[in-house]
Amino acid sequence: LRFRLAGYPRKHNEGRVEVFYNEEWGTICDDDFTLANAHVLCRHLGFVAATGWAHSAKYGKGVGRIWLDNVNCGGSEKSIEDCRHRGWGNSDCSHEEDAGVVCKDERIPGFKDSNVIEVRTLWAQGPGGGKWPRWSPCSRSPAQRHRSRSGMGGPWAARRGRQGGCGPHWRLHRGALSTPCSPCRLVAERQQLNYRLHSVSCAGTEVHLSLCAFEFVRGNASAPCAAGMPAVVSCAPGPLFAAAGAPKKKPRQQQQGQPRIRLKGGAKVGEGRVEVLKSSEWGTVCDDRWNLQSASVVCRELGFGSAKEALTGARMGQGTGPIHMSEVQCEGTETSLWHCPLKNITEEDCKHSEDAAVRCNVPYMGYEELIRLAGGRTVTEGRVEVKRGNKWGTVCSDGWTTKEAMVACRQLGLGYSLHAVTETWYWDASNVTEMVLSGVKCEGHEMSLSHCQHHGVSLSCKNTGTRFAAGVICSETASDLLLHAPLVQETAYIEDRPLHMLYCAAEENCLSSSARRANWPYGHRRLLRFSSQIHNNGRADFRPKAGRHSWVWHECH
């Protein structure tokens, strides 16, 4: 049995209960439904308990079969099958009586959600400081390559490359390894390999290698993989992970004039709310039927690996504007989300509380090992220290702004920058005193401070010494303010106002500079006036930069 939550409007932990039985999704009738039934169903869905339930198709009417009716659980059952009911498919209900549940927003520890893939890989050090997996899947010898479903060909290689986060392009090397993968051959020759898998056979739509058909190597096998050698893939990096300094090509989707796609609201690289560009307007994707296959298409389109989580219920914040897509149903092989079957949306179908989001597998680049924080009260703040060559040192704070701090927090894996600190004498807890980086100027999207413009070896800093070293305060969440521009256009008007009514506006610097030369309090000013709305699209409250202790009373307001 498989279970899912569906319908609208809803959060990720509530909805119409749908059950997959006999190769078909169906619903549950609300006759005799109780909170005890909801407890059992919420545990099926991976939540610790239920806080409520809904009747009369509160989350919309389902389709297909009504699988269960007159369900009567005690609340402690391990499966809904253990509860009393009329039998599978035996019901006198209509879909106007579909039952829903509201689950407590707390996951059962270790629960494996069908929309979440957990990956644990053991790594070993390879030549040149690279990292290689300790286990190796076995590939066949050249003579056996033509045999169907026994080797490590096409779809398998694509799967491994997509899963690891190297973009959609891949090459598979077997037998005599070609020049680009000569380090792999060296590893194979020097190490005693410990084979784990053989006969791996993927369809190409899987989001993780563990979902493919394969066989484990028996522990007592005298010569595992005797007819083959370690399977090796070579992946082409996505645009974010291309070598620093390499000429950047325009993404294929822009060259072909296709709608673009982006992630917003995520604290880390490779995660966020999915937004797509249609008719020159950015919009979101509804989470109806959102799953790992569709999420993986998004991740690979952006140059990451496959998806490790397909998030529903606006877990990465609610977007604004139109909702362009609903009921996206990708097979997993598509190169763009726009190539997947989908439903055009109306406002009644979906709300922004149902915006879909993803967390992608991101290739390990080692950037976080080249930066650290020192002296902070918590692990999310401190003086920035970077590694240049074999030496750790500080960063000059001349021109250190939020953009540079954003890149530093991203490189550290700590999310967003709350503050870009230019004096760090109070974080003086490190024996590192030498400055190794100056003139740092970032655009804000870089993966590492070394990818930003900087002075290189010719260091130049107005304020030297550790007192003026750059620092950051990072946060997992942040506010994201968005001006409602149409409202400004709709409400703008011109007004003449006497100067004696504008003293407060002058003190607040709301008038143009020429007002200083006016004959106060006589005369008047012509003002452009308008209403404004500021939406906070982020996942944290917006707070003034100045702390409450430094606020002052002003008679104007």
XYZ file of N, CA and C in Angstrom, residues 257-502:
738
model
N 15.673 30.175 -26.888
C 14.539 31.014 -26.599
C 13.445 30.327 -25.793
N 13.765 29.251 -25.103
C 12.766 28.545 -24.311
C 12.538 29.272 -22.988
N 11.388 29.062 -22.350
C 11.170 29.653 -21.021
C 12.240 29.183 -20.047
N 12.621 30.073 -19.158
C 13.688 29.743 -18.212
C 13.110 29.223 -16.896
N 14.004 28.758 -16.042
C 13.602 28.185 -14.758
C 14.620 28.608 -13.714
N 14.184 28.770 -12.457
C 15.096 29.179 -11.396
C 14.577 28.662 -10.060
N 15.455 28.712 -9.042
C 15.089 28.351 -7.673
C 15.182 29.599 -6.811
N 14.158 29.828 -5.980
C 14.138 30.993 -5.100
C 13.782 30.554 -3.686
N 14.315 31.286 -2.713
C 13.911 31.067 -1.322
C 14.696 30.003 -0.586
N 15.609 29.304 -1.262
C 16.399 28.279 -0.599
C 17.631 28.858 0.058
N 18.003 28.308 1.208
C 19.161 28.833 1.935
C 20.476 28.339 1.352
N 20.448 27.204 0.660
C 21.689 26.592 0.182
C 21.636 26.393 -1.328
N 22.793 26.143 -1.900
C 22.881 25.889 -3.336
C 22.061 24.645 -3.680
N 21.279 24.718 -4.749
C 20.542 23.549 -5.207
C 19.227 23.306 -4.498
N 18.688 24.311 -3.807
C 17.385 24.140 -3.179
C 16.584 25.422 -3.317
N 15.269 25.281 -3.362
C 14.434 26.471 -3.428
C 13.089 26.205 -4.066
N 12.273 27.245 -4.072
C 10.965 27.203 -4.716
C 11.177 27.234 -6.230
N 10.462 26.388 -6.952
C 10.615 26.317 -8.403
C 9.819 27.443 -9.051
N 10.498 28.251 -9.861
C 9.823 29.315 -10.591
C 10.175 29.211 -12.073
N 9.183 29.420 -12.935
C 9.380 29.315 -14.378
C 8.945 30.614 -15.045
N 9.570 30.911 -16.176
C 9.298 32.138 -16.912
C 8.405 31.827 -18.101
N 7.251 32.480 -18.138
C 6.298 32.280 -19.228
C 5.715 33.634 -19.613
N 5.766 33.951 -20.901
C 5.251 35.236 -21.393
C 5.881 36.404 -20.627
N 7.204 36.306 -20.424
C 7.990 37.371 -19.770
C 7.609 37.597 -18.315
N 6.944 36.638 -17.689
C 6.537 36.792 -16.287
C 6.901 35.537 -15.504
N 7.591 35.741 -14.379
C 7.955 34.616 -13.524
C 6.737 34.142 -12.735
N 6.583 32.828 -12.631
C 5.500 32.256 -11.853
C 5.944 30.963 -11.198
N 5.087 30.382 -10.392
C 5.439 29.194 -9.613
C 4.789 27.942 -10.200
N 5.050 26.810 -9.541
C 4.520 25.511 -9.951
C 3.683 24.950 -8.813
N 2.469 24.501 -9.109
C 1.593 23.915 -8.091
C 2.106 22.522 -7.707
N 1.927 22.143 -6.437
C 2.517 20.885 -5.957
C 1.644 19.660 -6.190
N 0.498 19.815 -6.889
C -0.322 18.636 -7.175
C 0.481 17.639 -8.011
N 0.582 16.389 -7.517
C 1.319 15.298 -8.161
C 2.820 15.573 -8.280
N 3.332 16.493 -7.498
C 4.767 16.816 -7.538
C 5.555 15.681 -6.913
N 6.534 15.132 -7.627
C 7.286 13.985 -7.114
C 8.759 14.085 -7.499
N 9.519 13.068 -7.115
C 10.970 13.086 -7.339
C 11.340 13.094 -8.812
N 10.539 12.448 -9.665
C 10.860 12.439 -11.091
C 10.822 13.855 -11.664
N 9.745 14.577 -11.370
C 9.618 15.955 -11.871
C 10.668 16.862 -11.243
N 10.902 16.682 -9.941
C 11.911 17.494 -9.256
C 13.300 17.245 -9.841
N 13.586 15.998 -10.221
C 14.897 15.678 -10.793
C 15.094 16.335 -12.150
N 14.030 16.448 -12.930
C 14.127 17.147 -14.212
C 14.517 18.606 -13.987
N 13.919 19.237 -12.961
C 14.272 20.617 -12.616
C 15.743 20.707 -12.218
N 16.174 19.800 -11.352
C 17.554 19.843 -10.850
C 18.557 19.686 -11.992
N 18.314 18.726 -12.896
C 19.258 18.509 -13.986
C 19.225 19.652 -14.992
N 18.055 20.241 -15.186
C 17.950 21.386 -16.093
C 18.801 22.554 -15.596
N 18.949 22.666 -14.274
C 19.737 23.736 -13.676
C 21.204 23.353 -13.501
N 21.576 22.122 -13.914
C 22.975 21.726 -13.838
C 23.368 21.013 -12.569
N 22.380 20.599 -11.751
C 22.674 19.823 -10.546
C 22.506 18.340 -10.861
N 22.548 17.508 -9.815
C 22.269 16.087 -9.986
C 20.772 15.847 -9.909
N 20.384 14.636 -9.550
C 18.966 14.337 -9.393
C 18.464 14.980 -8.094
N 17.154 14.955 -7.900
C 16.565 15.546 -6.699
C 16.675 14.578 -5.528
N 16.951 15.101 -4.349
C 16.897 14.257 -3.152
C 15.619 14.523 -2.361
N 14.942 15.654 -2.630
C 13.646 15.907 -2.007
C 12.749 16.675 -2.972
N 11.503 16.248 -3.061
C 10.465 16.988 -3.782
C 9.542 17.572 -2.729
N 9.593 18.882 -2.520
C 8.913 19.530 -1.403
C 7.579 20.117 -1.844
N 6.572 19.960 -1.009
C 5.240 20.486 -1.280
C 4.827 21.456 -0.185
N 3.671 22.097 -0.379
C 3.122 22.964 0.669
C 3.939 24.208 0.921
N 4.560 24.776 -0.126
C 5.325 26.037 0.004
C 6.363 25.961 1.109
N 7.080 24.816 1.179
C 8.101 24.649 2.226
C 9.266 25.622 2.049
N 9.444 26.170 0.845
C 10.501 27.159 0.607
C 9.918 28.563 0.443
N 8.786 28.797 1.078
C 8.148 30.102 1.015
C 7.153 30.199 -0.130
N 6.188 31.100 0.029
C 5.182 31.314 -1.005
C 5.665 32.339 -2.019
N 5.445 32.039 -3.288
C 5.796 32.977 -4.334
C 4.694 33.998 -4.564
N 4.908 34.873 -5.543
C 3.898 35.850 -5.935
C 3.679 35.734 -7.432
N 2.659 36.414 -7.931
C 2.389 36.373 -9.361
C 1.621 35.130 -9.751
N 1.660 34.771 -11.040
C 0.861 33.642 -11.529
C 1.427 32.291 -11.108
N 0.591 31.275 -11.136
C 1.015 29.886 -10.995
C 0.909 29.285 -12.393
N 2.054 29.026 -13.014
C 2.074 28.658 -14.434
C 1.777 27.181 -14.690
N 2.062 26.306 -13.719
C 1.975 24.871 -13.973
C 1.261 24.153 -12.832
N 0.594 23.060 -13.170
C 0.004 22.179 -12.169
C 0.022 20.756 -12.705
N 0.007 19.800 -11.768
C -0.031 18.376 -12.117
C 1.049 18.017 -13.143
N 2.264 18.490 -12.868
C 3.406 18.133 -13.729
C 3.722 16.659 -13.510
N 3.831 15.906 -14.593
C 4.073 14.464 -14.483
C 5.211 14.062 -15.426
N 6.434 14.260 -14.955
C 7.606 13.909 -15.763
C 7.908 12.414 -15.628
N 8.481 11.856 -16.673
C 8.957 10.477 -16.605
C 10.346 10.409 -15.989
N 11.104 11.483 -16.104
C 12.454 11.522 -15.546
C 13.533 11.647 -16.590
N 13.196 11.456 -17.863
C 14.201 11.537 -18.931
C 14.172 12.883 -19.649
N 13.193 13.726 -19.346
C 13.067 15.002 -20.051
C 14.231 15.941 -19.719
N 14.583 16.781 -20.681
C 15.668 17.743 -20.471
C 15.155 19.071 -19.926
N 13.850 19.266 -19.923
C 13.272 20.501 -19.393
C 11.911 20.201 -18.794
N 11.546 20.959 -17.768
C 10.244 20.787 -17.134
C 9.118 21.065 -18.132
N 9.397 21.921 -19.116
C 8.376 22.270 -20.104
C 8.091 21.117 -21.070
N 8.949 20.100 -21.081
C 8.711 18.944 -21.946
C 7.830 17.894 -21.275
N 7.497 18.096 -20.009
C 6.700 17.117 -19.256
C 5.203 17.396 -19.459
N 4.359 16.367 -19.367
C 2.914 16.592 -19.374
C 2.527 17.460 -18.177
N 1.702 18.464 -18.404
C 1.306 19.356 -17.322
C -0.075 19.930 -17.622
N -0.627 20.592 -16.622
C -1.961 21.170 -16.742
C -1.847 22.672 -16.587
N -2.441 23.398 -17.530
C -2.503 24.850 -17.377
C -3.444 25.175 -16.217
N -3.131 26.255 -15.521
C -3.713 26.469 -14.208
C -4.700 27.631 -14.210
N -5.683 27.563 -13.350
C -6.542 28.702 -13.064
C -6.404 29.027 -11.589
N -6.840 30.225 -11.215
C -6.638 30.665 -9.831
C -7.409 29.794 -8.845
N -8.514 29.202 -9.293
C -9.299 28.373 -8.384
C -8.620 27.031 -8.130
N -7.752 26.591 -9.047
C -7.139 25.270 -8.931
C -6.071 25.215 -7.838
N -5.325 26.292 -7.674
C -4.137 26.225 -6.821
C -3.867 27.583 -6.195
N -3.294 27.565 -5.003
C -2.889 28.779 -4.311
C -1.382 28.732 -4.082
N -0.820 29.891 -3.714
C 0.629 29.936 -3.474
C 1.031 29.155 -2.221
N 0.067 28.770 -1.398
C 0.391 27.904 -0.261
C 0.726 26.488 -0.729
N 0.565 26.232 -2.035
C 0.878 24.916 -2.607
C 2.063 24.978 -3.568
N 2.904 25.993 -3.456
C 4.050 26.122 -4.358
C 5.034 24.972 -4.163
N 5.470 24.399 -5.268
C 6.404 23.266 -5.231
C 7.842 23.760 -5.097
N 8.673 22.920 -4.471
C 10.087 23.253 -4.286
C 10.921 21.981 -4.394
N 12.241 22.145 -4.463
C 13.145 20.995 -4.604
C 14.385 21.184 -3.731
N 14.992 20.057 -3.386
C 16.367 20.026 -2.889
C 17.127 19.066 -3.797
N 18.182 19.552 -4.419
C 18.924 18.769 -5.416
C 20.195 18.178 -4.813
N 20.635 17.057 -5.381
C 21.980 16.569 -5.089
C 22.979 17.511 -5.752
N 23.927 17.973 -4.972
C 24.902 18.954 -5.458
C 26.287 18.310 -5.429
N 27.053 18.425 -6.512
C 28.389 17.804 -6.527
C 29.294 18.387 -5.449
N 30.108 17.532 -4.898
C 31.063 17.970 -3.875
C 32.245 18.645 -4.565
N 32.436 19.941 -4.288
C 33.520 20.701 -4.917
C 34.621 21.078 -3.923
N 34.389 20.867 -2.629
C 35.414 21.171 -1.631
C 35.547 22.646 -1.295
N 34.600 23.498 -1.758
C 34.721 24.937 -1.492
C 34.676 25.241 0.004
N 33.879 24.472 0.767
C 33.722 24.776 2.192
C 34.995 24.491 2.981
N 35.937 23.760 2.395
C 37.187 23.485 3.095
C 38.195 24.621 2.931
N 37.842 25.647 2.134
C 38.757 26.762 1.882
C 38.330 28.023 2.630
N 37.372 27.894 3.544
C 36.883 29.049 4.294
C 36.441 28.586 5.677
N 36.556 29.460 6.661
C 36.096 29.139 8.018
C 35.800 30.436 8.757
N 35.070 30.322 9.875
C 34.778 31.463 10.734
C 35.507 31.297 12.058
N 35.965 32.405 12.607
C 36.710 32.352 13.874
C 36.169 33.404 14.825
N 36.096 33.042 16.113
C 35.799 34.010 17.170
C 34.347 34.282 17.448
N 33.428 33.749 16.670
C 32.022 34.043 16.867
C 31.436 33.341 18.080
N 30.288 33.844 18.543
C 29.602 33.231 19.681
C 28.921 31.932 19.280
N 28.539 31.836 17.995
C 27.922 30.625 17.460
C 28.663 30.237 16.183
N 28.296 29.068 15.640
C 28.972 28.587 14.426
C 28.558 29.386 13.193
N 27.529 30.235 13.318
C 27.036 30.971 12.160
C 27.587 32.393 12.076
N 28.524 32.758 12.930
C 29.083 34.105 12.875
C 30.576 34.063 13.192
N 31.280 35.117 12.768
C 32.700 35.196 13.075
C 33.485 35.926 12.008
N 34.773 36.068 12.275
C 35.695 36.658 11.308
C 35.957 35.648 10.193
N 35.942 36.115 8.956
C 36.147 35.233 7.808
C 37.641 34.976 7.620
N 37.997 33.697 7.536
C 39.373 33.302 7.223
C 39.329 32.374 6.017
N 40.218 32.643 5.041
C 40.245 31.850 3.815
C 41.620 31.216 3.648
N 41.645 30.130 2.914
C 42.892 29.407 2.668
C 43.379 29.727 1.269
N 44.574 30.302 1.180
C 45.198 30.623 -0.106
C 46.508 29.851 -0.175
N 46.567 28.863 -1.089
C 47.712 27.969 -1.093
C 47.628 27.078 0.120
N 48.675 27.097 0.943
C 48.662 26.317 2.182
C 48.549 27.215 3.410
N 48.118 28.465 3.194
C 48.146 29.432 4.284
C 46.743 29.998 4.531
N 46.374 30.051 5.833
C 45.118 30.675 6.225
C 45.365 32.144 6.516
N 44.372 32.989 6.159
C 44.513 34.412 6.435
C 43.174 35.109 6.423
N 43.193 36.400 6.733
C 41.955 37.183 6.824
C 41.644 37.851 5.480
N 40.466 38.496 5.431
C 40.008 39.196 4.226
C 39.863 40.672 4.559
N 40.390 41.542 3.699
C 40.274 42.984 3.901
C 38.801 43.391 3.810
N 38.357 44.259 4.711
C 36.943 44.635 4.749
C 36.625 45.855 3.890
N 37.611 46.415 3.176
C 37.314 47.524 2.252
C 36.321 47.034 1.197
N 35.182 47.708 1.088
C 34.193 47.321 0.096
C 33.451 46.032 0.417
N 33.547 45.578 1.667
C 32.861 44.334 2.080
C 31.384 44.629 2.313
N 30.528 44.105 1.441
C 29.098 44.408 1.490
C 28.287 43.121 1.642
N 26.965 43.276 1.605
C 26.075 42.121 1.736
C 26.330 41.090 0.638
N 26.663 41.549 -0.571
C 26.900 40.607 -1.672
C 28.077 39.686 -1.373
N 29.178 40.246 -0.902
C 30.341 39.433 -0.560
C 30.023 38.510 0.615
N 29.295 39.050 1.602
C 28.923 38.230 2.759
C 27.992 37.085 2.349
N 27.107 37.334 1.379
C 26.224 36.275 0.877
C 27.039 35.124 0.300
N 28.058 35.462 -0.489
C 28.898 34.423 -1.092
C 29.654 33.654 -0.010
N 30.152 34.369 0.998
C 30.878 33.711 2.083
C 29.968 32.728 2.824
N 28.743 33.151 3.151
C 27.810 32.263 3.857
C 27.441 31.068 2.987
N 27.261 31.301 1.684
C 26.940 30.194 0.775
C 28.106 29.207 0.729
N 29.328 29.712 0.638
C 30.505 28.835 0.596
C 30.643 28.029 1.886
N 30.264 28.633 2.998
C 30.325 27.945 4.295
C 29.191 26.941 4.473
N 28.159 27.017 3.592
C 26.991 26.145 3.731
C 26.064 26.593 4.847
N 26.094 27.904 5.167
C 25.333 28.418 6.309
C 24.146 29.275 5.884
N 23.800 29.280 4.592
C 22.601 29.977 4.166
C 22.852 31.405 3.736
N 22.064 32.337 4.310
C 22.088 33.739 3.904
C 22.964 34.575 4.834
N 23.296 35.773 4.374
C 24.004 36.728 5.219
C 23.010 37.654 5.889
N 23.056 37.707 7.222
C 22.256 38.687 7.951
C 22.991 40.015 8.024
N 24.319 39.958 8.223
C 25.121 41.173 8.339
C 26.495 40.958 7.713
N 26.959 41.982 7.007
C 28.339 42.015 6.529
C 29.122 42.893 7.494
N 29.996 42.309 8.275
C 30.682 43.013 9.361
C 32.048 43.489 8.872
N 32.342 44.787 9.087
C 33.609 45.363 8.606
C 34.612 45.641 9.727
N 34.178 45.521 10.985
C 35.105 45.609 12.120
C 34.890 44.387 12.993
N 35.954 43.614 13.220
C 35.794 42.347 13.938
C 36.752 42.230 15.118
N 37.089 43.359 15.740
C 38.010 43.316 16.881
C 37.439 42.484 18.027
N 36.097 42.437 18.134
C 35.472 41.671 19.231
C 35.435 40.178 18.935
N 35.884 39.745 17.743
C 35.974 38.318 17.405
C 37.439 37.883 17.317
N 38.271 38.515 18.097
C 39.713 38.257 17.998
C 40.084 37.033 18.829
N 39.735 35.836 18.325
C 40.011 34.607 19.079
C 40.893 33.658 18.275
N 41.508 34.159 17.208
C 42.313 33.300 16.334
C 43.748 33.805 16.300
N 44.675 32.883 16.068
C 46.074 33.296 15.944
C 46.432 33.670 14.515
N 45.427 33.687 13.614
C 45.657 34.103 12.230
C 45.605 35.622 12.171
N 46.685 36.254 11.744
C 46.757 37.719 11.721
C 47.074 38.271 10.333
N 47.531 37.438 9.426
C 47.959 37.931 8.111
C 46.776 38.000 7.149
N 46.714 39.096 6.385
C 45.667 39.238 5.378
C 46.138 38.577 4.076
N 45.245 37.775 3.481
C 45.619 37.068 2.244
C 44.694 37.401 1.069
N 43.636 38.198 1.310
C 42.689 38.503 0.233
C 42.187 39.933 0.398
N 42.226 40.702 -0.687
C 41.731 42.082 -0.643
C 41.029 42.408 -1.956
N 40.310 43.533 -1.930
C 39.616 43.976 -3.138
C 38.523 43.035 -3.600
N 37.903 42.301 -2.683
C 36.883 41.325 -3.060
C 35.620 42.055 -3.512
N 35.154 41.737 -4.716
C 33.936 42.343 -5.258
C 33.132 41.249 -5.953
N 31.994 40.897 -5.362
C 31.174 39.789 -5.865
C 29.896 40.313 -6.502
N 29.344 39.528 -7.406
C 28.022 39.826 -7.963
C 26.921 39.245 -7.078
N 27.265 38.262 -6.250
C 26.315 37.699 -5.306
C 25.900 36.275 -5.594
N 26.173 35.782 -6.822
C 25.744 34.433 -7.191
C 26.891 33.419 -7.160
N 28.115 33.890 -6.882
C 29.280 33.012 -6.939
C 29.228 31.926 -5.871
N 29.921 30.806 -6.143
C 29.961 29.682 -5.220
C 31.070 29.838 -4.182
N 32.067 30.668 -4.476
C 33.228 30.798 -3.598
C 33.782 32.212 -3.717
N 34.387 32.719 -2.640
C 34.989 34.054 -2.688
C 36.102 34.131 -3.720
N 36.761 33.007 -3.986
C 37.840 33.001 -4.976
C 37.316 33.210 -6.394
N 35.990 33.005 -6.601
C 35.384 33.227 -7.913
C 35.025 34.691 -8.131
N 35.070 35.509 -7.068
C 34.779 36.938 -7.189
C 36.027 37.680 -7.667
N 35.828 38.905 -8.118
C 36.986 39.743 -8.446
C 37.768 40.037 -7.167
N 39.087 40.040 -7.254
C 39.923 40.413 -6.106
C 41.297 40.829 -6.614
N 42.123 41.323 -5.726
C 43.428 41.869 -6.121
C 44.472 40.810 -6.450
N 44.173 39.558 -6.183
C 45.161 38.506 -6.427
C 46.313 38.610 -5.442
N 47.534 38.496 -5.950
C 48.710 38.539 -5.060
C 49.094 39.960 -4.698
N 48.588 40.959 -5.458
C 48.922 42.368 -5.184
C 47.920 42.926 -4.177
N 48.128 42.632 -2.914
C 47.185 43.023 -1.866
C 47.208 44.526 -1.640
N 46.019 45.091 -1.397
C 45.908 46.518 -1.125
C 44.716 46.735 -0.207
N 44.979 47.308 0.983
C 43.904 47.476 1.971
C 44.154 48.764 2.751
N 43.142 49.652 2.790
C 43.282 50.918 3.507
C 43.450 50.691 5.000
N 42.584 49.871 5.562
C 42.610 49.610 7.004
C 43.170 48.212 7.249
N 44.414 48.131 7.614
C 45.052 46.832 7.838
C 44.884 46.408 9.294
N 45.286 45.185 9.567
C 45.173 44.656 10.917
C 43.888 43.875 11.096
N 43.895 42.987 12.087
C 42.747 42.100 12.300
C 41.509 42.865 12.756
N 41.701 44.071 13.297
C 40.545 44.863 13.739
C 39.577 45.100 12.579
N 40.127 45.296 11.358
C 39.298 45.619 10.198
C 39.183 44.440 9.226
N 39.347 43.236 9.739
C 39.127 42.055 8.897
C 37.624 41.844 8.701
N 37.268 41.284 7.561
C 35.849 41.083 7.229
C 35.257 39.948 8.057
N 33.980 40.112 8.394
C 33.261 39.071 9.126
C 31.844 38.949 8.615
N 31.145 37.911 9.054
C 29.757 37.689 8.638
C 28.927 37.142 9.794
N 27.633 37.377 9.712
C 26.645 36.681 10.537
C 25.676 36.032 9.557
N 25.600 34.703 9.572
C 24.799 33.955 8.600
C 23.514 33.433 9.241
N 22.552 33.085 8.410
C 21.278 32.567 8.894
C 20.690 31.600 7.871
N 19.989 30.565 8.367
C 19.333 29.596 7.489
C 18.156 30.209 6.741
N 17.543 31.247 7.318
C 16.395 31.888 6.684
C 16.649 33.377 6.574
N 15.916 34.027 5.682
C 16.068 35.469 5.498
C 14.775 36.043 4.956
N 14.615 37.352 5.147
C 13.487 38.037 4.525
C 13.834 38.335 3.072
N 12.810 38.529 2.262
C 13.014 38.808 0.842
C 11.909 39.773 0.427
N 12.226 41.073 0.381
C 11.220 42.101 0.176
C 10.995 42.357 -1.308
N 9.731 42.468 -1.683
C 9.361 42.673 -3.078
C 8.330 43.790 -3.152
N 8.650 44.843 -3.918
C 7.736 45.966 -4.088
C 6.621 45.585 -5.053
N 5.384 45.953 -4.688
C 4.238 45.711 -5.568
C 4.182 46.865 -6.574
N 4.937 46.716 -7.659
C 5.120 47.805 -8.626
C 3.816 48.267 -9.277
N 2.888 47.361 -9.673
C 1.640 47.850 -10.311
C 0.862 48.830 -9.436
N 0.909 48.631 -8.108
C 0.178 49.534 -7.216
C 0.758 50.939 -7.274
N 2.084 51.052 -7.370
C 2.735 52.361 -7.484
C 2.261 53.065 -8.748
N 2.207 52.320 -9.865
C 1.773 52.906 -11.131
C 0.308 53.337 -11.074
N -0.518 52.518 -10.431
C -1.959 52.794 -10.417
C -2.330 53.969 -9.523
N -1.529 54.244 -8.478
C -1.918 55.247 -7.478
C -1.129 56.541 -7.568
N -0.165 56.643 -8.476
C 0.685 57.835 -8.532
C -0.116 59.057 -8.987
N 0.142 60.188 -8.322
C -0.516 61.441 -8.713
C 0.346 62.620 -8.264
N 0.048 63.803 -8.806
C 0.786 65.028 -8.481
C -0.034 65.855 -7.492
N 0.666 66.418 -6.482
C -0.030 67.252 -5.498
C 0.835 68.447 -5.129
N 0.213 69.633 -5.095
C 0.894 70.840 -4.603
C 0.607 70.972 -3.119
N 1.678 71.188 -2.317
C 1.500 71.207 -0.863
C 2.296 72.383 -0.289
N 1.716 73.179 0.619
C 2.439 74.328 1.199
C 3.612 73.859 2.062
N 4.668 74.674 2.049
C 5.887 74.290 2.773
C 5.655 74.136 4.275
N 4.753 74.925 4.866
C 4.586 74.838 6.318
C 4.006 73.481 6.742
N 3.539 72.682 5.776
C 3.033 71.344 6.091
C 4.072 70.260 5.784
N 5.286 70.683 5.434
C 6.288 69.712 4.973
C 7.553 69.680 5.828
